[in-house]
Short mmCIF file of N, CA and C in Angstrom, two decimals:
data_model
loop_
_atom_site.label_atom_id
_atom_site.label_comp_id
_atom_site.label_asym_id
_atom_site.label_seq_id
_atom_site.Cartn_x
_atom_site.Cartn_y
_atom_site.Cartn_z
N MET J 237 122.58 71.08 89.17
CA MET J 237 121.79 71.62 90.33
C MET J 237 121.34 73.02 89.91
N ALA J 238 120.04 73.26 90.16
CA ALA J 238 119.57 74.61 89.86
C ALA J 238 120.12 75.68 90.90
N GLU J 239 120.36 76.86 90.35
CA GLU J 239 120.86 77.93 91.19
C GLU J 239 119.60 78.39 92.09
N THR J 240 119.94 78.55 93.41
CA THR J 240 118.91 78.97 94.39
C THR J 240 119.26 80.24 95.13
N THR J 241 120.42 80.80 94.90
CA THR J 241 120.77 82.05 95.53
C THR J 241 120.18 83.11 94.82
N PRO J 242 119.32 83.96 95.47
CA PRO J 242 118.70 85.12 94.76
C PRO J 242 119.69 86.07 94.04
N ASN J 243 119.38 86.27 92.75
CA ASN J 243 120.20 87.12 92.05
C ASN J 243 119.51 88.36 91.48
N LEU J 244 118.30 88.54 91.95
CA LEU J 244 117.55 89.66 91.50
C LEU J 244 116.60 89.97 92.72
N THR J 245 116.52 91.28 93.07
CA THR J 245 115.60 91.61 94.17
C THR J 245 114.41 92.58 93.53
N VAL J 246 113.18 92.11 93.82
CA VAL J 246 112.06 92.71 93.29
C VAL J 246 111.46 93.53 94.43
N TYR J 247 111.27 94.89 94.23
CA TYR J 247 110.53 95.68 95.17
C TYR J 247 109.09 95.94 94.72
N TYR J 248 108.13 95.56 95.45
CA TYR J 248 106.74 95.64 95.06
C TYR J 248 105.93 96.23 96.22
N ASP J 249 104.71 96.84 95.85
CA ASP J 249 103.83 97.41 96.79
C ASP J 249 102.76 96.23 97.23
N GLY J 250 103.12 95.67 98.40
CA GLY J 250 102.29 94.63 98.96
C GLY J 250 101.00 95.09 99.48
N SER J 251 100.73 96.40 99.54
CA SER J 251 99.44 96.89 100.04
C SER J 251 98.47 97.09 98.76
N CYS J 252 98.95 96.78 97.62
CA CYS J 252 98.17 96.85 96.39
C CYS J 252 97.84 95.42 96.00
N PRO J 253 96.42 95.19 96.05
CA PRO J 253 95.92 93.86 95.69
C PRO J 253 96.35 93.47 94.24
N LEU J 254 96.42 94.34 93.28
CA LEU J 254 96.78 94.08 92.02
C LEU J 254 98.24 93.59 91.99
N CYS J 255 99.11 94.32 92.59
CA CYS J 255 100.44 94.06 92.62
C CYS J 255 100.74 92.65 93.41
N ARG J 256 100.00 92.42 94.54
CA ARG J 256 100.08 91.25 95.17
C ARG J 256 99.83 90.06 94.29
N THR J 257 98.69 90.14 93.49
CA THR J 257 98.40 89.13 92.60
C THR J 257 99.43 88.80 91.60
N GLU J 258 99.98 89.88 91.04
CA GLU J 258 101.01 89.70 89.93
C GLU J 258 102.23 89.05 90.64
N ILE J 259 102.63 89.51 91.80
CA ILE J 259 103.82 89.04 92.39
C ILE J 259 103.67 87.52 92.81
N GLY J 260 102.37 87.23 93.26
CA GLY J 260 102.14 85.89 93.65
C GLY J 260 102.28 85.03 92.40
N HIS J 261 101.84 85.52 91.27
CA HIS J 261 102.03 84.69 90.05
C HIS J 261 103.49 84.42 89.75
N TYR J 262 104.30 85.46 89.86
CA TYR J 262 105.65 85.29 89.57
C TYR J 262 106.37 84.32 90.60
N LYS J 263 105.88 84.45 91.88
CA LYS J 263 106.51 83.62 92.91
C LYS J 263 106.24 82.12 92.69
N GLY J 264 105.22 81.88 92.01
CA GLY J 264 104.80 80.48 91.72
C GLY J 264 105.40 79.87 90.47
N GLN J 265 106.23 80.60 89.85
CA GLN J 265 106.85 80.11 88.62
C GLN J 265 108.19 79.49 88.84
N ARG J 266 108.48 78.46 87.99
CA ARG J 266 109.87 77.94 88.06
C ARG J 266 110.79 78.96 87.81
N GLY J 267 111.85 79.10 88.55
CA GLY J 267 112.91 80.12 88.50
C GLY J 267 112.92 81.16 89.42
N ALA J 268 111.66 81.19 90.22
CA ALA J 268 111.39 82.31 91.13
C ALA J 268 112.31 82.13 92.34
N GLU J 269 112.92 80.93 92.49
CA GLU J 269 113.84 80.68 93.63
C GLU J 269 115.14 81.61 93.50
N THR J 270 115.33 82.16 92.24
CA THR J 270 116.53 83.05 92.04
C THR J 270 116.15 84.57 92.20
N ILE J 271 114.92 84.72 92.80
CA ILE J 271 114.51 86.10 92.88
C ILE J 271 114.10 86.28 94.34
N SER J 272 114.50 87.55 94.96
CA SER J 272 114.04 87.92 96.28
C SER J 272 113.02 88.89 96.15
N PHE J 273 111.90 88.69 96.82
CA PHE J 273 110.69 89.64 96.76
C PHE J 273 110.60 90.44 98.06
N VAL J 274 110.66 91.78 97.80
CA VAL J 274 110.57 92.65 99.07
C VAL J 274 109.29 93.45 98.97
N ASP J 275 108.42 93.30 100.02
CA ASP J 275 107.24 94.10 100.11
C ASP J 275 107.53 95.44 100.69
N VAL J 276 107.60 96.48 99.89
CA VAL J 276 107.96 97.87 100.29
C VAL J 276 106.97 98.48 101.23
N SER J 277 105.73 97.90 101.25
CA SER J 277 104.75 98.53 102.14
C SER J 277 105.04 98.07 103.60
N GLU J 278 105.89 97.15 103.84
CA GLU J 278 106.31 96.75 105.21
C GLU J 278 107.29 97.72 105.80
N PRO J 279 106.99 98.23 106.96
CA PRO J 279 107.95 99.30 107.51
C PRO J 279 109.39 98.82 107.60
N ALA J 280 109.68 97.50 107.86
CA ALA J 280 111.09 97.10 107.98
C ALA J 280 111.73 96.64 106.72
N ALA J 281 111.03 96.94 105.55
CA ALA J 281 111.66 96.51 104.27
C ALA J 281 112.94 97.29 104.12
N VAL J 282 114.01 96.58 103.64
CA VAL J 282 115.31 97.11 103.40
C VAL J 282 115.34 97.41 101.86
N LEU J 283 115.57 98.75 101.61
CA LEU J 283 115.62 99.23 100.18
C LEU J 283 116.93 99.52 99.57
N GLY J 284 117.86 99.97 100.39
CA GLY J 284 119.14 100.42 99.88
C GLY J 284 119.04 101.81 99.81
N SER J 285 120.23 102.59 99.84
CA SER J 285 120.31 104.03 99.95
C SER J 285 119.87 104.80 98.70
N ASP J 286 119.78 104.04 97.61
CA ASP J 286 119.45 104.74 96.28
C ASP J 286 118.00 104.55 95.99
N LEU J 287 117.10 104.00 96.86
CA LEU J 287 115.76 103.86 96.57
C LEU J 287 115.03 104.14 97.89
N ASP J 288 114.13 105.26 97.79
CA ASP J 288 113.34 105.68 99.03
C ASP J 288 112.01 104.97 98.83
N ARG J 289 111.32 104.94 99.98
CA ARG J 289 109.94 104.19 100.19
C ARG J 289 108.98 104.79 99.10
N ASP J 290 108.91 106.11 98.99
CA ASP J 290 107.89 106.75 98.16
C ASP J 290 108.05 106.28 96.66
N ALA J 291 109.41 106.26 96.23
CA ALA J 291 109.71 105.86 94.87
C ALA J 291 109.37 104.47 94.67
N ALA J 292 109.71 103.60 95.71
CA ALA J 292 109.39 102.15 95.56
C ALA J 292 107.94 101.82 95.64
N MET J 293 107.15 102.66 96.34
CA MET J 293 105.72 102.33 96.34
C MET J 293 104.88 102.84 95.01
N SER J 294 105.55 103.80 94.39
CA SER J 294 104.88 104.37 93.25
C SER J 294 105.38 103.78 91.89
N ARG J 295 106.33 103.00 91.77
CA ARG J 295 106.85 102.55 90.60
C ARG J 295 107.68 101.16 90.92
N PHE J 296 107.50 100.33 90.01
CA PHE J 296 108.14 98.97 90.12
C PHE J 296 109.63 99.00 89.98
N HIS J 297 110.45 98.40 90.88
CA HIS J 297 111.87 98.42 90.81
C HIS J 297 112.40 97.04 91.04
N VAL J 298 113.47 96.81 90.43
CA VAL J 298 114.31 95.62 90.66
C VAL J 298 115.84 96.00 90.85
N ARG J 299 116.49 95.13 91.61
CA ARG J 299 117.92 95.28 91.70
C ARG J 299 118.62 94.06 91.34
N GLU J 300 119.65 94.21 90.48
CA GLU J 300 120.37 93.23 90.08
C GLU J 300 121.48 92.73 91.13
N ALA J 301 121.99 91.61 91.17
CA ALA J 301 122.99 91.16 92.05
C ALA J 301 124.22 92.16 92.13
N ASN J 302 124.53 92.76 91.07
CA ASN J 302 125.65 93.75 91.00
C ASN J 302 125.31 95.03 91.73
N GLY J 303 123.97 95.18 92.15
CA GLY J 303 123.59 96.42 92.80
C GLY J 303 122.89 97.39 91.96
N SER J 304 122.95 97.21 90.59
CA SER J 304 122.24 98.15 89.73
C SER J 304 120.74 98.09 89.88
N LEU J 305 120.07 99.26 89.91
CA LEU J 305 118.62 99.38 90.06
C LEU J 305 117.97 99.84 88.85
N VAL J 306 116.94 99.16 88.51
CA VAL J 306 116.20 99.63 87.27
C VAL J 306 114.66 99.63 87.59
N SER J 307 113.93 100.37 86.92
CA SER J 307 112.44 100.42 87.23
C SER J 307 111.71 100.27 85.85
N GLY J 308 110.37 100.20 86.14
CA GLY J 308 109.41 100.30 85.02
C GLY J 308 109.52 99.12 84.15
N ALA J 309 109.28 99.31 82.84
CA ALA J 309 109.31 98.20 81.84
C ALA J 309 110.55 97.38 81.89
N GLU J 310 111.74 98.08 82.04
CA GLU J 310 112.91 97.39 82.14
C GLU J 310 112.93 96.38 83.22
N ALA J 311 112.38 96.84 84.48
CA ALA J 311 112.36 95.97 85.58
C ALA J 311 111.62 94.78 85.21
N PHE J 312 110.44 94.83 84.56
CA PHE J 312 109.71 93.54 84.24
C PHE J 312 110.46 92.70 83.36
N THR J 313 111.26 93.31 82.44
CA THR J 313 112.01 92.37 81.50
C THR J 313 113.02 91.62 82.20
N ARG J 314 113.58 92.17 83.31
CA ARG J 314 114.67 91.51 84.14
C ARG J 314 113.92 90.24 84.94
N ILE J 315 112.69 90.45 85.34
CA ILE J 315 112.02 89.30 85.94
C ILE J 315 111.69 88.30 84.90
N TRP J 316 111.14 88.63 83.82
CA TRP J 316 110.72 87.75 82.82
C TRP J 316 111.92 86.85 82.28
N ASN J 317 113.14 87.48 82.27
CA ASN J 317 114.31 86.77 81.79
C ASN J 317 114.69 85.68 82.73
N ARG J 318 114.30 85.75 84.03
CA ARG J 318 114.60 84.64 84.96
C ARG J 318 113.63 83.66 85.09
N LEU J 319 112.48 83.78 84.60
CA LEU J 319 111.40 82.87 84.70
C LEU J 319 111.21 82.13 83.33
N PRO J 320 111.54 80.88 83.33
CA PRO J 320 111.44 80.17 81.94
C PRO J 320 110.17 80.31 81.27
N SER J 321 109.07 80.47 81.94
CA SER J 321 107.76 80.44 81.26
C SER J 321 107.42 81.93 80.71
N TRP J 322 108.26 82.84 81.14
CA TRP J 322 108.18 84.27 80.67
C TRP J 322 109.26 84.72 79.75
N ARG J 323 110.24 83.87 79.46
CA ARG J 323 111.39 84.17 78.67
C ARG J 323 110.95 84.73 77.33
N TRP J 324 109.83 84.23 76.80
CA TRP J 324 109.38 84.70 75.46
C TRP J 324 109.09 86.20 75.56
N ALA J 325 108.55 86.70 76.66
CA ALA J 325 108.30 88.17 76.86
C ALA J 325 109.54 88.87 76.94
N ALA J 326 110.63 88.32 77.62
CA ALA J 326 111.84 89.00 77.70
C ALA J 326 112.51 89.09 76.22
N ARG J 327 112.42 88.04 75.48
CA ARG J 327 112.97 88.03 74.16
C ARG J 327 112.13 89.05 73.22
N LEU J 328 110.87 89.18 73.40
CA LEU J 328 110.07 90.14 72.61
C LEU J 328 110.53 91.49 73.01
N ALA J 329 110.86 91.81 74.33
CA ALA J 329 111.17 93.14 74.92
C ALA J 329 112.53 93.52 74.34
N ARG J 330 113.33 92.53 73.98
CA ARG J 330 114.66 92.93 73.38
C ARG J 330 114.65 93.32 71.94
N VAL J 331 113.48 93.25 71.24
CA VAL J 331 113.32 93.64 69.86
C VAL J 331 113.50 95.24 69.97
N PRO J 332 114.37 95.78 69.11
CA PRO J 332 114.61 97.21 69.19
C PRO J 332 113.21 98.02 69.16
N GLY J 333 113.07 98.94 70.05
CA GLY J 333 111.93 99.73 70.19
C GLY J 333 110.75 99.16 71.08
N VAL J 334 110.80 97.82 71.38
CA VAL J 334 109.68 97.32 72.17
C VAL J 334 109.70 97.74 73.69
N THR J 335 110.95 97.78 74.26
CA THR J 335 110.93 98.15 75.74
C THR J 335 110.52 99.65 75.84
N PRO J 336 110.90 100.62 74.95
CA PRO J 336 110.45 101.93 75.16
C PRO J 336 108.89 101.94 75.01
N LEU J 337 108.38 101.17 74.17
CA LEU J 337 106.88 101.12 74.01
C LEU J 337 106.15 100.52 75.21
N LEU J 338 106.82 99.50 75.80
CA LEU J 338 106.32 99.00 77.10
C LEU J 338 106.36 99.99 78.19
N GLU J 339 107.40 100.81 78.18
CA GLU J 339 107.61 101.90 79.19
C GLU J 339 106.53 102.89 79.05
N ILE J 340 106.17 103.26 77.89
CA ILE J 340 105.01 104.22 77.59
C ILE J 340 103.68 103.66 78.13
N ALA J 341 103.50 102.42 77.90
CA ALA J 341 102.28 101.68 78.26
C ALA J 341 102.32 101.62 79.82
N TYR J 342 103.45 101.43 80.47
CA TYR J 342 103.54 101.29 81.90
C TYR J 342 103.21 102.63 82.51
N ARG J 343 103.74 103.64 81.90
CA ARG J 343 103.56 105.00 82.39
C ARG J 343 102.05 105.38 82.33
N GLY J 344 101.34 104.86 81.21
CA GLY J 344 99.99 105.13 81.08
C GLY J 344 99.17 104.33 82.12
N PHE J 345 99.68 103.20 82.45
CA PHE J 345 98.96 102.35 83.58
C PHE J 345 99.04 102.94 84.98
N LEU J 346 100.17 103.63 85.26
CA LEU J 346 100.37 104.10 86.69
C LEU J 346 99.28 105.00 87.16
N PRO J 347 98.74 105.95 86.35
CA PRO J 347 97.60 106.74 86.93
C PRO J 347 96.33 106.00 87.17
N ILE J 348 96.12 104.95 86.48
CA ILE J 348 94.94 104.04 86.71
C ILE J 348 95.07 102.93 87.69
N ARG J 349 96.34 102.76 88.09
CA ARG J 349 96.60 101.60 88.99
C ARG J 349 95.79 101.68 90.29
N PRO J 350 95.56 102.85 90.90
CA PRO J 350 94.71 102.87 92.19
C PRO J 350 93.27 102.29 91.86
N THR J 351 92.71 102.61 90.78
CA THR J 351 91.35 102.23 90.49
C THR J 351 91.33 100.70 90.16
N LEU J 352 92.35 100.31 89.42
CA LEU J 352 92.46 98.81 89.13
C LEU J 352 92.70 98.05 90.44
N SER J 353 93.47 98.62 91.33
CA SER J 353 93.82 97.95 92.55
C SER J 353 92.57 97.80 93.43
N ARG J 354 91.84 98.88 93.43
CA ARG J 354 90.58 98.69 94.29
C ARG J 354 89.64 97.64 93.72
N TRP J 355 89.56 97.64 92.47
CA TRP J 355 88.74 96.51 91.74
C TRP J 355 89.33 95.13 92.14
N ALA J 356 90.61 95.02 91.99
CA ALA J 356 91.36 93.79 92.22
C ALA J 356 91.10 93.42 93.79
N GLY J 357 91.05 94.33 94.68
CA GLY J 357 90.85 94.21 96.02
C GLY J 357 89.49 93.56 96.35
N ARG J 358 88.45 94.16 95.59
CA ARG J 358 87.15 93.62 95.75
C ARG J 358 86.99 92.13 95.22
N VAL J 359 87.68 91.86 94.21
CA VAL J 359 87.72 90.54 93.57
C VAL J 359 88.32 89.54 94.61
N GLU J 360 89.45 90.04 95.25
CA GLU J 360 90.16 89.24 96.17
C GLU J 360 89.35 88.96 97.38
N GLU J 361 88.56 90.02 97.92
CA GLU J 361 87.61 89.75 98.98
C GLU J 361 86.67 88.76 98.69
N ARG J 362 85.97 88.71 97.54
CA ARG J 362 84.93 87.81 97.15
C ARG J 362 85.49 86.40 97.14
N ARG J 363 86.77 86.28 96.58
CA ARG J 363 87.30 84.85 96.57
C ARG J 363 87.60 84.30 97.94
N GLN J 364 87.84 85.18 98.96
CA GLN J 364 88.07 84.75 100.34
C GLN J 364 86.87 84.34 101.09
N LYS J 365 85.66 84.75 100.56
CA LYS J 365 84.45 84.47 101.22
C LYS J 365 83.92 83.03 100.96
#
């Protein structure tokens, strides 16, 4: 029987159209039943004492079942490892030196995220019409 108890919590910015699209993709994957998704843009979102809303809104975080919190590229690898169709990416990230390179790319992405998000929002609006 497949495990259905969430063993990973993903904190994402649900006010960001780009983020919503990505998380929507992950939610639709086999294995997503083991992941709890928390929209940190919701005022009632429970984050834990070691994660404040500003940090959660500005950078991608996940929490393992044991309580450990990771962010950035490492957080993505934790999700990928739980989704069978993304395990290839998790394996690639385990190659020495790859996760640090992914982190550099992620940090380069963060400043342009607002612009990309606005673009994604316009695309989302067009699809809804």
